Tab-separated table of C-alpha atoms in Angstrom:
chain	number	residue	atom	x	y	z
A	24	MET	CA	0.004	-0.123	0.067
A	25	GLN	CA	2.599	2.523	0.837
A	26	ASP	CA	4.762	1.563	-2.298
A	27	GLN	CA	1.695	2.446	-4.349
A	28	VAL	CA	1.098	5.725	-2.534
A	29	LEU	CA	5.038	6.760	-3.069
A	30	THR	CA	4.820	5.831	-6.698
A	31	HIS	CA	1.893	7.979	-7.087
A	32	LEU	CA	3.380	10.687	-5.414
A	33	PHE	CA	6.645	10.564	-7.396
A	34	GLY	CA	4.380	10.355	-10.658
A	35	ASP	CA	2.397	13.444	-9.639
A	36	LEU	CA	6.001	15.348	-9.012
A	37	MET	CA	7.323	14.637	-12.481
A	38	ARG	CA	3.945	15.823	-14.162
A	39	GLU	CA	3.892	18.916	-11.781
A	40	ILE	CA	7.488	19.890	-12.817
A	41	GLY	CA	6.835	19.432	-16.517
A	42	GLN	CA	3.976	21.573	-16.657
A	43	PRO	CA	5.558	24.899	-16.149
A	44	MET	CA	8.121	24.153	-18.653
A	45	ARG	CA	5.434	23.303	-21.396
A	46	ASP	CA	3.490	26.627	-20.391
A	47	LEU	CA	6.535	28.850	-21.135
A	48	GLY	CA	5.636	29.057	-24.727
A	49	GLN	CA	2.206	30.275	-24.079
A	50	PRO	CA	1.420	34.204	-24.580
A	51	ALA	CA	-0.236	34.465	-21.490
A	52	VAL	CA	2.920	33.989	-19.608
A	53	LEU	CA	4.337	37.220	-20.681
A	54	TRP	CA	1.559	39.147	-19.179
A	55	GLN	CA	1.911	37.083	-15.791
A	56	VAL	CA	5.468	38.094	-15.799
A	57	VAL	CA	4.784	41.669	-16.313
A	58	ALA	CA	2.019	41.618	-13.651
A	59	LEU	CA	4.425	39.855	-11.149
A	60	ILE	CA	7.246	42.229	-11.648
A	61	GLY	CA	4.713	45.220	-11.248
A	62	ALA	CA	3.176	43.713	-8.177
A	63	LEU	CA	6.897	43.005	-6.515
A	64	ALA	CA	7.860	46.606	-7.278
A	65	LEU	CA	4.556	47.900	-5.655
A	66	ALA	CA	5.255	45.844	-2.714
A	67	TRP	CA	8.904	46.938	-2.419
A	68	VAL	CA	7.502	50.720	-2.387
A	69	LEU	CA	4.818	50.073	0.096
A	70	ALA	CA	7.089	48.006	2.306
A	71	GLY	CA	9.505	50.886	2.490
A	72	TYR	CA	6.852	53.358	3.410
A	73	ALA	CA	5.498	51.155	6.108
A	74	ARG	CA	8.824	50.296	7.613
A	75	GLN	CA	9.667	53.970	7.906
A	76	ARG	CA	6.413	54.798	9.558
A	77	LEU	CA	6.675	51.819	11.755
A	78	ASP	CA	10.201	52.741	12.906
A	79	ALA	CA	9.103	56.076	13.651
A	80	TYR	CA	6.304	54.785	15.960
A	81	ARG	CA	8.889	52.528	17.764
A	82	ARG	CA	11.198	55.259	18.487
A	83	ALA	CA	8.664	57.133	20.285
A	84	ARG	CA	7.687	53.940	22.244
A	85	ASN	CA	9.523	52.103	25.008
A	86	ALA	CA	12.537	49.621	24.121
A	87	ALA	CA	10.044	46.479	24.562
A	88	VAL	CA	8.115	47.614	21.538
A	89	ARG	CA	11.314	48.155	19.446
A	90	PHE	CA	12.490	44.735	20.632
A	91	GLY	CA	12.550	41.969	17.537
A	92	ALA	CA	11.316	44.864	15.175
A	93	ASP	CA	13.838	43.688	12.492
A	94	GLY	CA	12.010	40.457	12.147
A	95	LEU	CA	8.874	42.245	11.299
A	96	ASN	CA	10.734	44.491	8.882
A	97	LYS	CA	11.781	41.639	6.868
A	98	ALA	CA	8.171	40.140	6.621
A	99	LEU	CA	6.663	43.390	5.322
A	100	PHE	CA	7.918	42.965	1.697
A	101	PRO	CA	6.856	39.159	1.226
A	102	PHE	CA	3.609	39.696	3.038
A	103	LEU	CA	2.691	42.712	1.006
A	104	GLY	CA	3.920	40.905	-2.173
A	105	TRP	CA	1.695	38.024	-1.427
A	106	LEU	CA	-1.431	40.206	-0.899
A	107	ILE	CA	-0.692	42.251	-4.250
A	108	VAL	CA	0.335	39.213	-6.091
A	109	ASP	CA	-2.785	37.433	-4.860
A	110	GLY	CA	-4.998	40.214	-5.786
A	111	THR	CA	-3.511	40.435	-9.268
A	112	GLY	CA	-4.111	36.794	-9.783
A	113	LEU	CA	-7.851	37.349	-8.976
A	114	VAL	CA	-8.039	40.156	-11.621
A	115	LEU	CA	-6.231	38.306	-14.330
A	116	GLY	CA	-7.822	34.974	-13.703
A	117	GLN	CA	-10.858	36.232	-15.074
A	118	ALA	CA	-9.015	36.286	-18.598
A	119	MET	CA	-6.582	33.626	-18.474
A	120	LYS	CA	-4.990	30.904	-16.436
A	121	THR	CA	-2.312	32.233	-13.766
A	122	PRO	CA	-0.074	29.329	-12.774
A	123	LEU	CA	2.824	31.403	-12.623
A	124	LEU	CA	1.173	33.904	-10.136
A	125	ASP	CA	-0.227	30.780	-8.228
A	126	LEU	CA	3.351	29.534	-8.009
A	127	ALA	CA	4.799	33.015	-6.655
A	128	ARG	CA	2.219	33.141	-4.072
A	129	VAL	CA	3.698	30.056	-2.332
A	130	PRO	CA	7.223	31.318	-1.514
A	131	LEU	CA	5.988	35.001	-0.665
A	132	PHE	CA	3.549	33.682	2.073
A	133	GLY	CA	6.059	31.181	3.396
A	134	ILE	CA	8.551	33.771	3.687
A	135	ALA	CA	6.450	36.123	5.407
A	136	LEU	CA	5.182	33.171	7.504
A	137	ILE	CA	8.794	32.146	8.664
A	138	TYR	CA	9.601	35.846	9.511
A	139	VAL	CA	6.493	36.427	11.702
A	140	ALA	CA	6.900	33.198	13.419
A	141	LEU	CA	10.639	33.752	14.379
A	142	TYR	CA	9.531	37.180	15.678
A	143	LEU	CA	6.988	35.755	17.877
A	144	MET	CA	9.262	33.176	19.154
A	145	ARG	CA	12.005	35.809	19.839
A	146	ARG	CA	9.431	37.748	21.601
A	147	VAL	CA	8.528	35.070	23.773
A	148	PHE	CA	11.520	32.960	24.623
A	149	SER	CA	14.272	35.305	24.451
A	150	GLN	CA	15.372	38.463	26.658
A	151	ASP	CA	18.075	39.673	24.173
A	152	GLY	CA	16.824	38.802	20.812
A	153	HIS	CA	18.723	35.611	20.369
A	154	LEU	CA	17.424	32.201	20.879
A	155	HIS	CA	19.319	29.216	22.595
A	156	GLY	CA	18.806	25.849	23.604
A	157	LEU	CA	15.541	24.326	22.905
A	158	ALA	CA	14.061	27.590	21.439
A	159	TYR	CA	16.725	27.661	18.861
A	160	LEU	CA	15.913	24.224	17.984
A	161	VAL	CA	12.365	24.857	17.729
A	162	GLU	CA	13.047	27.706	15.371
A	163	LYS	CA	15.083	25.618	13.102
A	164	ILE	CA	12.416	22.766	13.186
A	165	VAL	CA	9.664	25.477	12.225
A	166	THR	CA	11.866	27.012	9.473
A	167	VAL	CA	12.350	23.524	7.977
A	168	LEU	CA	8.665	22.674	8.117
A	169	VAL	CA	7.593	25.804	6.445
A	170	TRP	CA	10.125	25.337	3.666
A	171	ALA	CA	9.059	21.856	3.059
A	172	GLY	CA	5.310	22.907	3.002
A	173	MET	CA	6.266	25.436	0.311
A	174	ALA	CA	8.231	22.904	-1.683
A	175	LEU	CA	5.387	20.543	-1.693
A	176	THR	CA	2.801	23.223	-2.513
A	177	VAL	CA	4.715	24.297	-5.438
A	178	VAL	CA	4.907	20.918	-7.190
A	179	GLY	CA	1.354	20.337	-6.176
A	180	ILE	CA	1.476	16.946	-4.350
A	181	GLN	CA	0.541	18.600	-0.884
A	182	HIS	CA	-2.864	16.805	-0.946
A	183	ASP	CA	-1.277	13.560	-1.772
A	184	VAL	CA	1.243	13.761	1.062
A	185	LEU	CA	-1.721	14.922	3.429
A	186	HIS	CA	-3.485	11.698	2.330
A	187	TRP	CA	-0.388	9.424	2.806
A	188	MET	CA	-0.125	10.938	6.578
A	189	ALA	CA	-3.700	10.112	7.284
A	190	SER	CA	-3.296	6.462	6.006
A	191	VAL	CA	-0.357	6.120	8.654
A	192	GLU	CA	-2.277	4.726	11.594
A	193	PHE	CA	-1.211	3.438	15.153
A	194	ARG	CA	-2.784	3.365	18.610
A	195	VAL	CA	-1.689	4.755	21.901
A	196	ALA	CA	-3.226	2.993	24.676
A	197	ASN	CA	-7.186	3.048	23.533
A	198	ALA	CA	-6.840	5.904	21.421
A	199	HIS	CA	-6.649	5.410	17.584
A	200	LEU	CA	-4.526	8.079	15.973
A	201	THR	CA	-2.931	8.774	12.555
A	202	LEU	CA	0.155	10.682	11.652
A	203	LEU	CA	-1.873	13.243	10.321
A	204	SER	CA	-3.974	14.114	13.472
A	205	LEU	CA	-0.767	13.737	15.863
A	206	CYS	CA	1.169	16.197	13.611
A	207	ASN	CA	-2.139	18.413	13.528
A	208	GLY	CA	-2.459	18.165	17.289
A	209	LEU	CA	1.221	19.234	17.885
A	210	LEU	CA	0.738	21.981	15.530
A	211	TRP	CA	-2.193	23.376	17.461
A	212	VAL	CA	-0.562	23.030	20.855
A	213	MET	CA	2.356	25.045	19.594
A	214	ILE	CA	0.374	27.749	18.019
A	215	THR	CA	-1.772	28.215	21.090
A	216	LEU	CA	1.022	28.174	23.532
A	217	ILE	CA	3.158	30.639	21.609
A	218	GLY	CA	0.065	32.806	21.068
A	219	ALA	CA	-0.781	32.639	24.815
A	220	LEU	CA	2.998	33.458	25.964
A	221	TRP	CA	3.188	36.474	23.508
A	222	ALA	CA	-0.084	37.585	24.962
A	223	GLY	CA	1.362	37.140	28.120
A	224	ARG	CA	4.805	39.205	27.416
A	225	THR	CA	2.580	42.053	25.776
A	226	LEU	CA	0.260	42.291	29.034
A	227	ASP	CA	3.511	42.086	31.051
A	228	GLU	CA	4.839	45.236	29.133
A	229	ARG	CA	1.827	47.141	29.284
A	230	LEU	CA	1.339	46.589	33.038
A	231	MET	CA	4.849	47.621	33.846
A	232	GLN	CA	4.282	50.915	31.980
A	233	ALA	CA	1.080	51.670	34.090
A	234	ASN	CA	2.621	54.094	36.575
A	235	SER	CA	-0.700	54.404	38.353
A	236	LEU	CA	-0.367	50.747	39.710
A	237	ASP	CA	1.764	49.725	42.574
A	238	ALA	CA	4.876	47.688	41.458
A	239	ASN	CA	3.727	44.727	43.362
A	240	LEU	CA	0.289	44.683	42.078
A	241	GLN	CA	1.990	44.910	38.607
A	242	VAL	CA	3.803	41.825	39.134
A	243	VAL	CA	0.957	39.794	40.538
A	244	LEU	CA	-1.391	40.783	37.672
A	245	SER	CA	1.319	39.982	35.237
A	246	ARG	CA	1.910	36.440	36.639
A	247	LEU	CA	-1.876	35.846	37.090
A	248	GLY	CA	-2.290	36.937	33.405
A	249	ARG	CA	0.340	34.953	32.148
A	250	ALA	CA	-0.831	31.725	34.145
A	251	SER	CA	-4.419	32.155	32.757
A	252	LEU	CA	-3.431	32.599	29.111
A	253	ILE	CA	-1.242	29.260	29.238
A	254	LEU	CA	-4.132	27.383	30.860
A	255	ALA	CA	-6.578	28.708	28.288
A	256	ALA	CA	-4.100	27.895	25.482
A	257	VAL	CA	-3.829	24.286	26.788
A	258	LEU	CA	-7.245	23.720	27.226
A	259	VAL	CA	-8.118	25.277	23.901
A	260	SER	CA	-5.636	23.276	22.123
A	261	LEU	CA	-6.691	19.909	23.650
A	262	SER	CA	-10.337	20.549	22.747
A	263	ILE	CA	-9.147	21.305	19.112
A	264	VAL	CA	-7.435	18.116	19.012
A	265	GLY	CA	-10.280	16.326	20.248
A	266	ILE	CA	-9.077	15.152	23.738
A	267	ASP	CA	-11.667	15.121	26.388
A	268	ILE	CA	-10.622	17.559	28.959
A	269	THR	CA	-12.626	16.144	31.826
A	270	VAL	CA	-9.994	13.389	32.044
A	271	LEU	CA	-7.591	16.142	33.374
A	272	GLY	CA	-9.413	15.717	36.820
A	273	VAL	CA	-7.214	12.598	37.125
A	274	PHE	CA	-4.093	14.419	36.430
A	275	GLY	CA	-5.275	17.215	38.884
A	276	GLY	CA	-5.485	14.464	41.819
A	277	ALA	CA	-2.111	13.101	40.842
A	278	LEU	CA	-0.853	16.788	41.002
A	279	GLY	CA	-2.205	17.341	44.493
A	280	VAL	CA	-0.836	14.218	45.993
A	281	GLY	CA	2.773	15.293	44.375
A	282	LEU	CA	2.420	18.352	46.021
A	283	GLY	CA	1.539	17.138	49.198
A	284	PHE	CA	4.544	14.727	49.468
A	285	GLY	CA	7.635	15.629	47.104
A	286	LEU	CA	6.735	19.266	45.885
A	287	GLN	CA	5.445	20.747	49.091
A	288	LYS	CA	8.651	23.130	49.331
A	289	ILE	CA	8.252	24.307	45.682
A	290	ALA	CA	4.668	24.979	46.250
A	291	SER	CA	5.078	26.825	49.433
A	292	ASN	CA	7.609	29.069	47.845
A	293	TYR	CA	5.031	29.912	45.118
A	294	VAL	CA	2.358	30.581	47.565
A	295	SER	CA	4.777	32.719	49.607
A	296	GLY	CA	5.693	34.766	46.407
A	297	PHE	CA	2.072	35.705	45.967
A	298	ILE	CA	1.550	36.595	49.606
A	299	ILE	CA	4.597	38.782	49.680
A	300	LEU	CA	3.327	40.652	46.735
A	301	LEU	CA	-0.177	40.810	47.748
A	302	ASP	CA	0.291	42.110	51.353
A	303	ARG	CA	3.113	44.528	50.168
A	304	SER	CA	5.294	43.481	52.950
A	305	LEU	CA	8.295	44.016	50.485
A	306	ARG	CA	8.508	45.954	47.455
A	307	LEU	CA	11.216	46.346	44.598
A	308	GLY	CA	14.098	48.438	45.651
A	309	ASP	CA	13.598	48.000	49.487
A	310	THR	CA	16.818	47.389	51.440
A	311	ILE	CA	16.381	44.290	53.665
A	312	CYS	CA	18.317	41.984	56.069
A	313	VAL	CA	17.187	38.308	56.322
A	314	GLY	CA	19.459	35.429	57.614
A	315	GLY	CA	22.611	37.787	57.789
A	316	LEU	CA	22.169	38.779	54.170
A	317	GLN	CA	21.962	42.600	53.731
A	318	GLY	CA	20.804	43.869	50.269
A	319	ARG	CA	18.343	45.392	47.962
A	320	VAL	CA	15.532	43.781	46.402
A	321	THR	CA	15.681	43.837	42.500
A	322	GLN	CA	13.096	41.108	41.641
A	323	ILE	CA	10.142	39.347	43.288
A	324	ARG	CA	9.491	36.175	41.416
A	325	THR	CA	7.056	33.550	41.973
A	326	ARG	CA	9.454	30.864	43.707
A	327	TYR	CA	12.409	33.100	44.827
A	328	THR	CA	13.377	36.970	45.502
A	329	VAL	CA	16.673	38.245	44.092
A	330	VAL	CA	18.591	40.342	46.731
A	331	ARG	CA	21.619	42.463	45.500
A	332	ARG	CA	24.252	42.855	48.200
A	333	LEU	CA	26.048	46.235	48.569
A	334	ASP	CA	29.103	44.608	46.551
A	335	GLY	CA	26.938	43.959	43.775
A	336	VAL	CA	26.396	39.908	44.117
A	337	GLU	CA	23.013	38.920	43.852
A	338	THR	CA	21.587	35.933	45.964
A	339	LEU	CA	18.169	33.959	45.343
A	340	VAL	CA	16.280	33.925	48.525
A	341	PRO	CA	13.552	31.498	48.659
A	342	ASN	CA	10.247	33.066	49.209
A	343	GLU	CA	9.338	30.698	52.035
A	344	LYS	CA	12.138	32.211	53.954
A	345	LEU	CA	11.085	35.769	53.808
A	346	ILE	CA	7.750	34.476	55.197
A	347	THR	CA	8.881	32.382	58.079
A	348	ASP	CA	12.224	34.021	59.034
A	349	ILE	CA	12.681	37.498	60.700
A	350	VAL	CA	13.384	40.124	57.829
A	351	GLN	CA	14.434	43.510	58.578
A	352	ASN	CA	13.224	46.093	56.095
A	353	GLN	CA	15.355	49.059	56.314
A	354	SER	CA	13.550	50.999	53.887
A	355	SER	CA	10.080	50.672	54.427
A	356	PHE	CA	9.208	54.317	55.757
A	357	LEU	CA	12.342	56.172	55.824
A	358	THR	CA	15.070	56.342	53.018
A	359	ARG	CA	17.705	57.520	55.482
A	360	GLY	CA	19.762	55.131	57.622
A	361	TRP	CA	21.593	55.399	60.842
A	362	THR	CA	25.168	54.371	60.971
A	363	LYS	CA	28.276	54.648	63.314
A	364	VAL	CA	32.073	54.549	63.446
A	365	SER	CA	34.307	53.559	66.386
A	366	VAL	CA	37.796	54.894	67.301
A	367	GLN	CA	39.975	54.548	70.483
A	368	VAL	CA	42.045	57.190	72.173
A	369	ALA	CA	44.894	56.980	74.788
A	370	TYR	CA	44.349	57.424	78.309
A	371	GLY	CA	44.882	60.862	79.307
A	372	THR	CA	43.622	62.314	76.214
A	373	ASP	CA	41.122	65.317	76.348
A	374	VAL	CA	37.887	63.293	75.965
A	375	ASP	CA	35.867	66.675	75.075
A	376	LEU	CA	38.291	67.575	72.467
A	377	ALA	CA	38.122	64.158	71.054
A	378	MET	CA	34.385	64.214	70.879
A	379	ARG	CA	34.446	67.853	69.316
A	380	VAL	CA	36.624	66.475	66.620
A	381	LEU	CA	34.518	63.488	65.897
A	382	VAL	CA	31.409	65.718	65.329
A	383	GLN	CA	33.571	68.003	63.041
A	384	ALA	CA	34.422	65.047	60.955
A	385	THR	CA	31.130	64.514	59.673
A	386	GLN	CA	30.867	68.185	58.197
A	387	GLY	CA	31.028	68.506	54.602
A	388	VAL	CA	30.680	64.866	53.990
A	389	GLU	CA	28.337	63.675	51.309
A	390	ARG	CA	24.936	62.329	52.320
A	391	VAL	CA	25.613	62.802	56.084
A	392	LEU	CA	22.520	64.749	57.538
A	393	GLN	CA	23.034	67.441	60.058
A	394	ASP	CA	19.676	67.198	61.320
A	395	PRO	CA	19.384	65.132	63.412
A	396	ALA	CA	22.870	65.965	64.375
A	397	PRO	CA	25.707	63.588	64.943
A	398	ARG	CA	26.131	62.220	68.414
A	399	PRO	CA	29.538	61.172	70.094
A	400	TYR	CA	29.411	58.589	72.727
A	401	LEU	CA	31.932	57.225	75.102
A	402	ALA	CA	31.449	53.625	74.688
A	403	GLY	CA	33.818	52.132	77.209
A	404	PHE	CA	37.287	51.648	78.800
A	405	GLY	CA	39.474	49.164	76.721
A	406	ALA	CA	42.558	47.328	77.622
A	407	ASN	CA	44.717	50.068	75.518
A	408	GLY	CA	42.774	53.130	75.540
A	409	ILE	CA	39.151	54.769	75.830
A	410	ASP	CA	36.620	53.591	73.108
A	411	LEU	CA	34.607	56.476	71.448
A	412	GLU	CA	31.773	55.920	69.099
A	413	LEU	CA	30.295	58.538	66.457
A	414	GLY	CA	26.732	58.026	65.616
A	415	PHE	CA	25.115	59.724	62.469
A	416	TRP	CA	22.321	59.544	59.895
A	417	ILE	CA	22.963	59.541	56.283
A	418	ALA	CA	20.510	60.021	53.397
A	419	ASP	CA	19.725	57.206	50.728
A	420	ALA	CA	21.059	54.526	53.136
A	421	ALA	CA	19.928	51.807	50.370
A	422	LEU	CA	22.940	53.126	48.168
A	423	GLY	CA	25.359	51.827	50.857
A	424	THR	CA	27.099	53.221	53.833
A	425	ALA	CA	30.621	51.944	53.252
A	426	SER	CA	32.058	55.042	51.201
A	427	VAL	CA	30.205	57.662	53.906
A	428	ARG	CA	32.029	55.799	56.798
A	429	SER	CA	35.128	55.785	55.054
A	430	ALA	CA	35.335	59.564	54.466
A	431	VAL	CA	34.140	60.155	58.112
A	432	ASN	CA	36.947	57.979	59.313
A	433	TYR	CA	39.480	59.858	57.168
A	434	ASN	CA	38.270	63.266	58.646
A	435	ILE	CA	38.788	61.824	62.017
A	436	TRP	CA	42.405	60.658	61.419
A	437	ALA	CA	43.067	64.139	59.910
A	438	GLY	CA	41.564	65.899	62.868
A	439	PHE	CA	43.359	63.645	65.514
A	440	ASN	CA	46.718	64.408	64.125
A	441	ALA	CA	45.805	68.251	63.767
A	442	HIS	CA	45.030	68.269	67.605
A	443	GLY	CA	47.614	65.984	68.737
A	444	ILE	CA	45.171	63.212	69.698
A	445	ARG	CA	47.005	59.936	69.803
A	446	VAL	CA	45.408	56.635	68.823
A	447	PRO	CA	46.988	53.981	71.082
A	448	ARG	CA	48.755	50.856	69.967
A	449	ALA	CA	48.350	47.640	71.715
A	450	GLN	CA	50.851	47.112	74.855
A	451	ARG	CA	51.833	43.996	76.573
A	452	GLU	CA	53.871	43.525	79.781
A	453	VAL	CA	55.917	40.335	80.299
A	454	ARG	CA	56.424	39.276	83.803
A	455	ILE	CA	58.767	36.431	84.392
A	456	LEU	CA	58.015	34.365	87.447
A	457	ASN	CA	60.840	32.540	89.468
A	458	ALA	CA	63.561	34.682	88.217
A	459	ALA	CA	66.117	33.219	90.604
A	460	ALA	CA	66.144	29.812	88.743
A	461	ILE	CA	66.757	31.768	85.555
A	462	GLU	CA	69.871	33.804	86.548
A	463	PRO	CA	72.162	31.018	86.721
A	464	LEU	CA	71.208	30.152	83.049
A	465	SER	CA	71.625	33.583	81.860
A	466	ALA	CA	75.038	33.951	83.558
A	467	ALA	CA	76.230	31.072	81.604
A	468	ILE	CA	75.622	32.411	78.291
A	469	GLU	CA	78.412	34.556	77.020
A	470	PRO	CA	77.349	37.441	74.934
A	471	MET	CA	78.415	37.639	71.350
A	472	PRO	CA	80.671	40.402	70.352
A	473	VAL	CA	79.386	43.261	68.269
A	474	ALA	CA	81.626	42.344	65.433
A	475	ALA	CA	80.489	38.929	65.172
A	476	VAL	CA	76.802	40.007	65.270
A	477	GLU	CA	77.440	42.210	62.189
A	478	THR	CA	79.240	39.289	60.633
A	479	ALA	CA	76.369	37.073	61.185
A	480	ASN	CA	73.888	39.596	59.760
């Protein structure tokens, strides 16, 4: 059976290839060539005009709209060419047969379809305009399938190929499937999912541009909208293929069991992420301290939160930890922050003078606030000197405190040197016990001559 189908396919292929060669001698071909050249020239002019208008529109919009614009620009000419050639074929078809125009419509539509598909895939799966990994493989598969479809349509054997695919039958469990139905189902699933992801990305961009919405509410609506679109796409694609979606209740029960045993941590992180976003306990840009980690919140994802430390290192904190652990939010209400520096002066130092020098060290330092005024403190008495501290407020504490404290310490050192205030060094006294027993040993050791010491050195 399959041998007969293949023989029929090859026979039709040879007849379709030979037919255009015989039509070259017909006078109608000249009119079709002229019409095709004119249609393509008109499409080229219109594509250039449309490209300029679209570029001007994108420049006035944000970067997200300009992302992937090159793919759409490339699709303008073949798409407009396909429309114009199709219209020209309808007009000339009233007076003559138009096999050449019918042949030209296929590659024009196919190339336009490839560029549009690549644009959508880059918008959905890429952050920088380039596809990687599985998305890159899917892009190549789509390109090959479109070109294969164009080749089959050009030679006119697409219906025979579809009939052959429908004749290939197999069974999966109790379901009766054909190769055509399987490919059709996969195609619809891919189309609906890509459409849902593209719509989710567009919704995300629109929400992020809405300045009237809170940042946390933007993230919540974006996540819920994208999840709803993906769920709807899956249900629609399954219905189109012919799968009864009521059987998904079994999978829902199995998923619930899995969440109860092996995936409870992951589920807890997802739920915690939505709780954080909804109750607004943390916001993007807040400076927090959790589990000894201090940094700024840069992203709140559904499973984890990205915290960037003051040294630039980013840490992924599970959302459950932000719910169950103690979290210090250092920027909930005030943008300023409190910090201090410590210094030690020698015993015998004028403490009042040293405290005045500490206060003067904060003057002229960027981001140090004079209201409330800096306050010096006598913190204690150490083994080597008197411990002093200087506490002060700084503006925009989320930007870091290291540079401010460094500038204040430098001014303190310069002020101490100017007023003769000494910072003590560590001093240690060594007491020898039972010195009487050591004296005979020290007397037995002959001192080395100075010349010998210099020679040894």
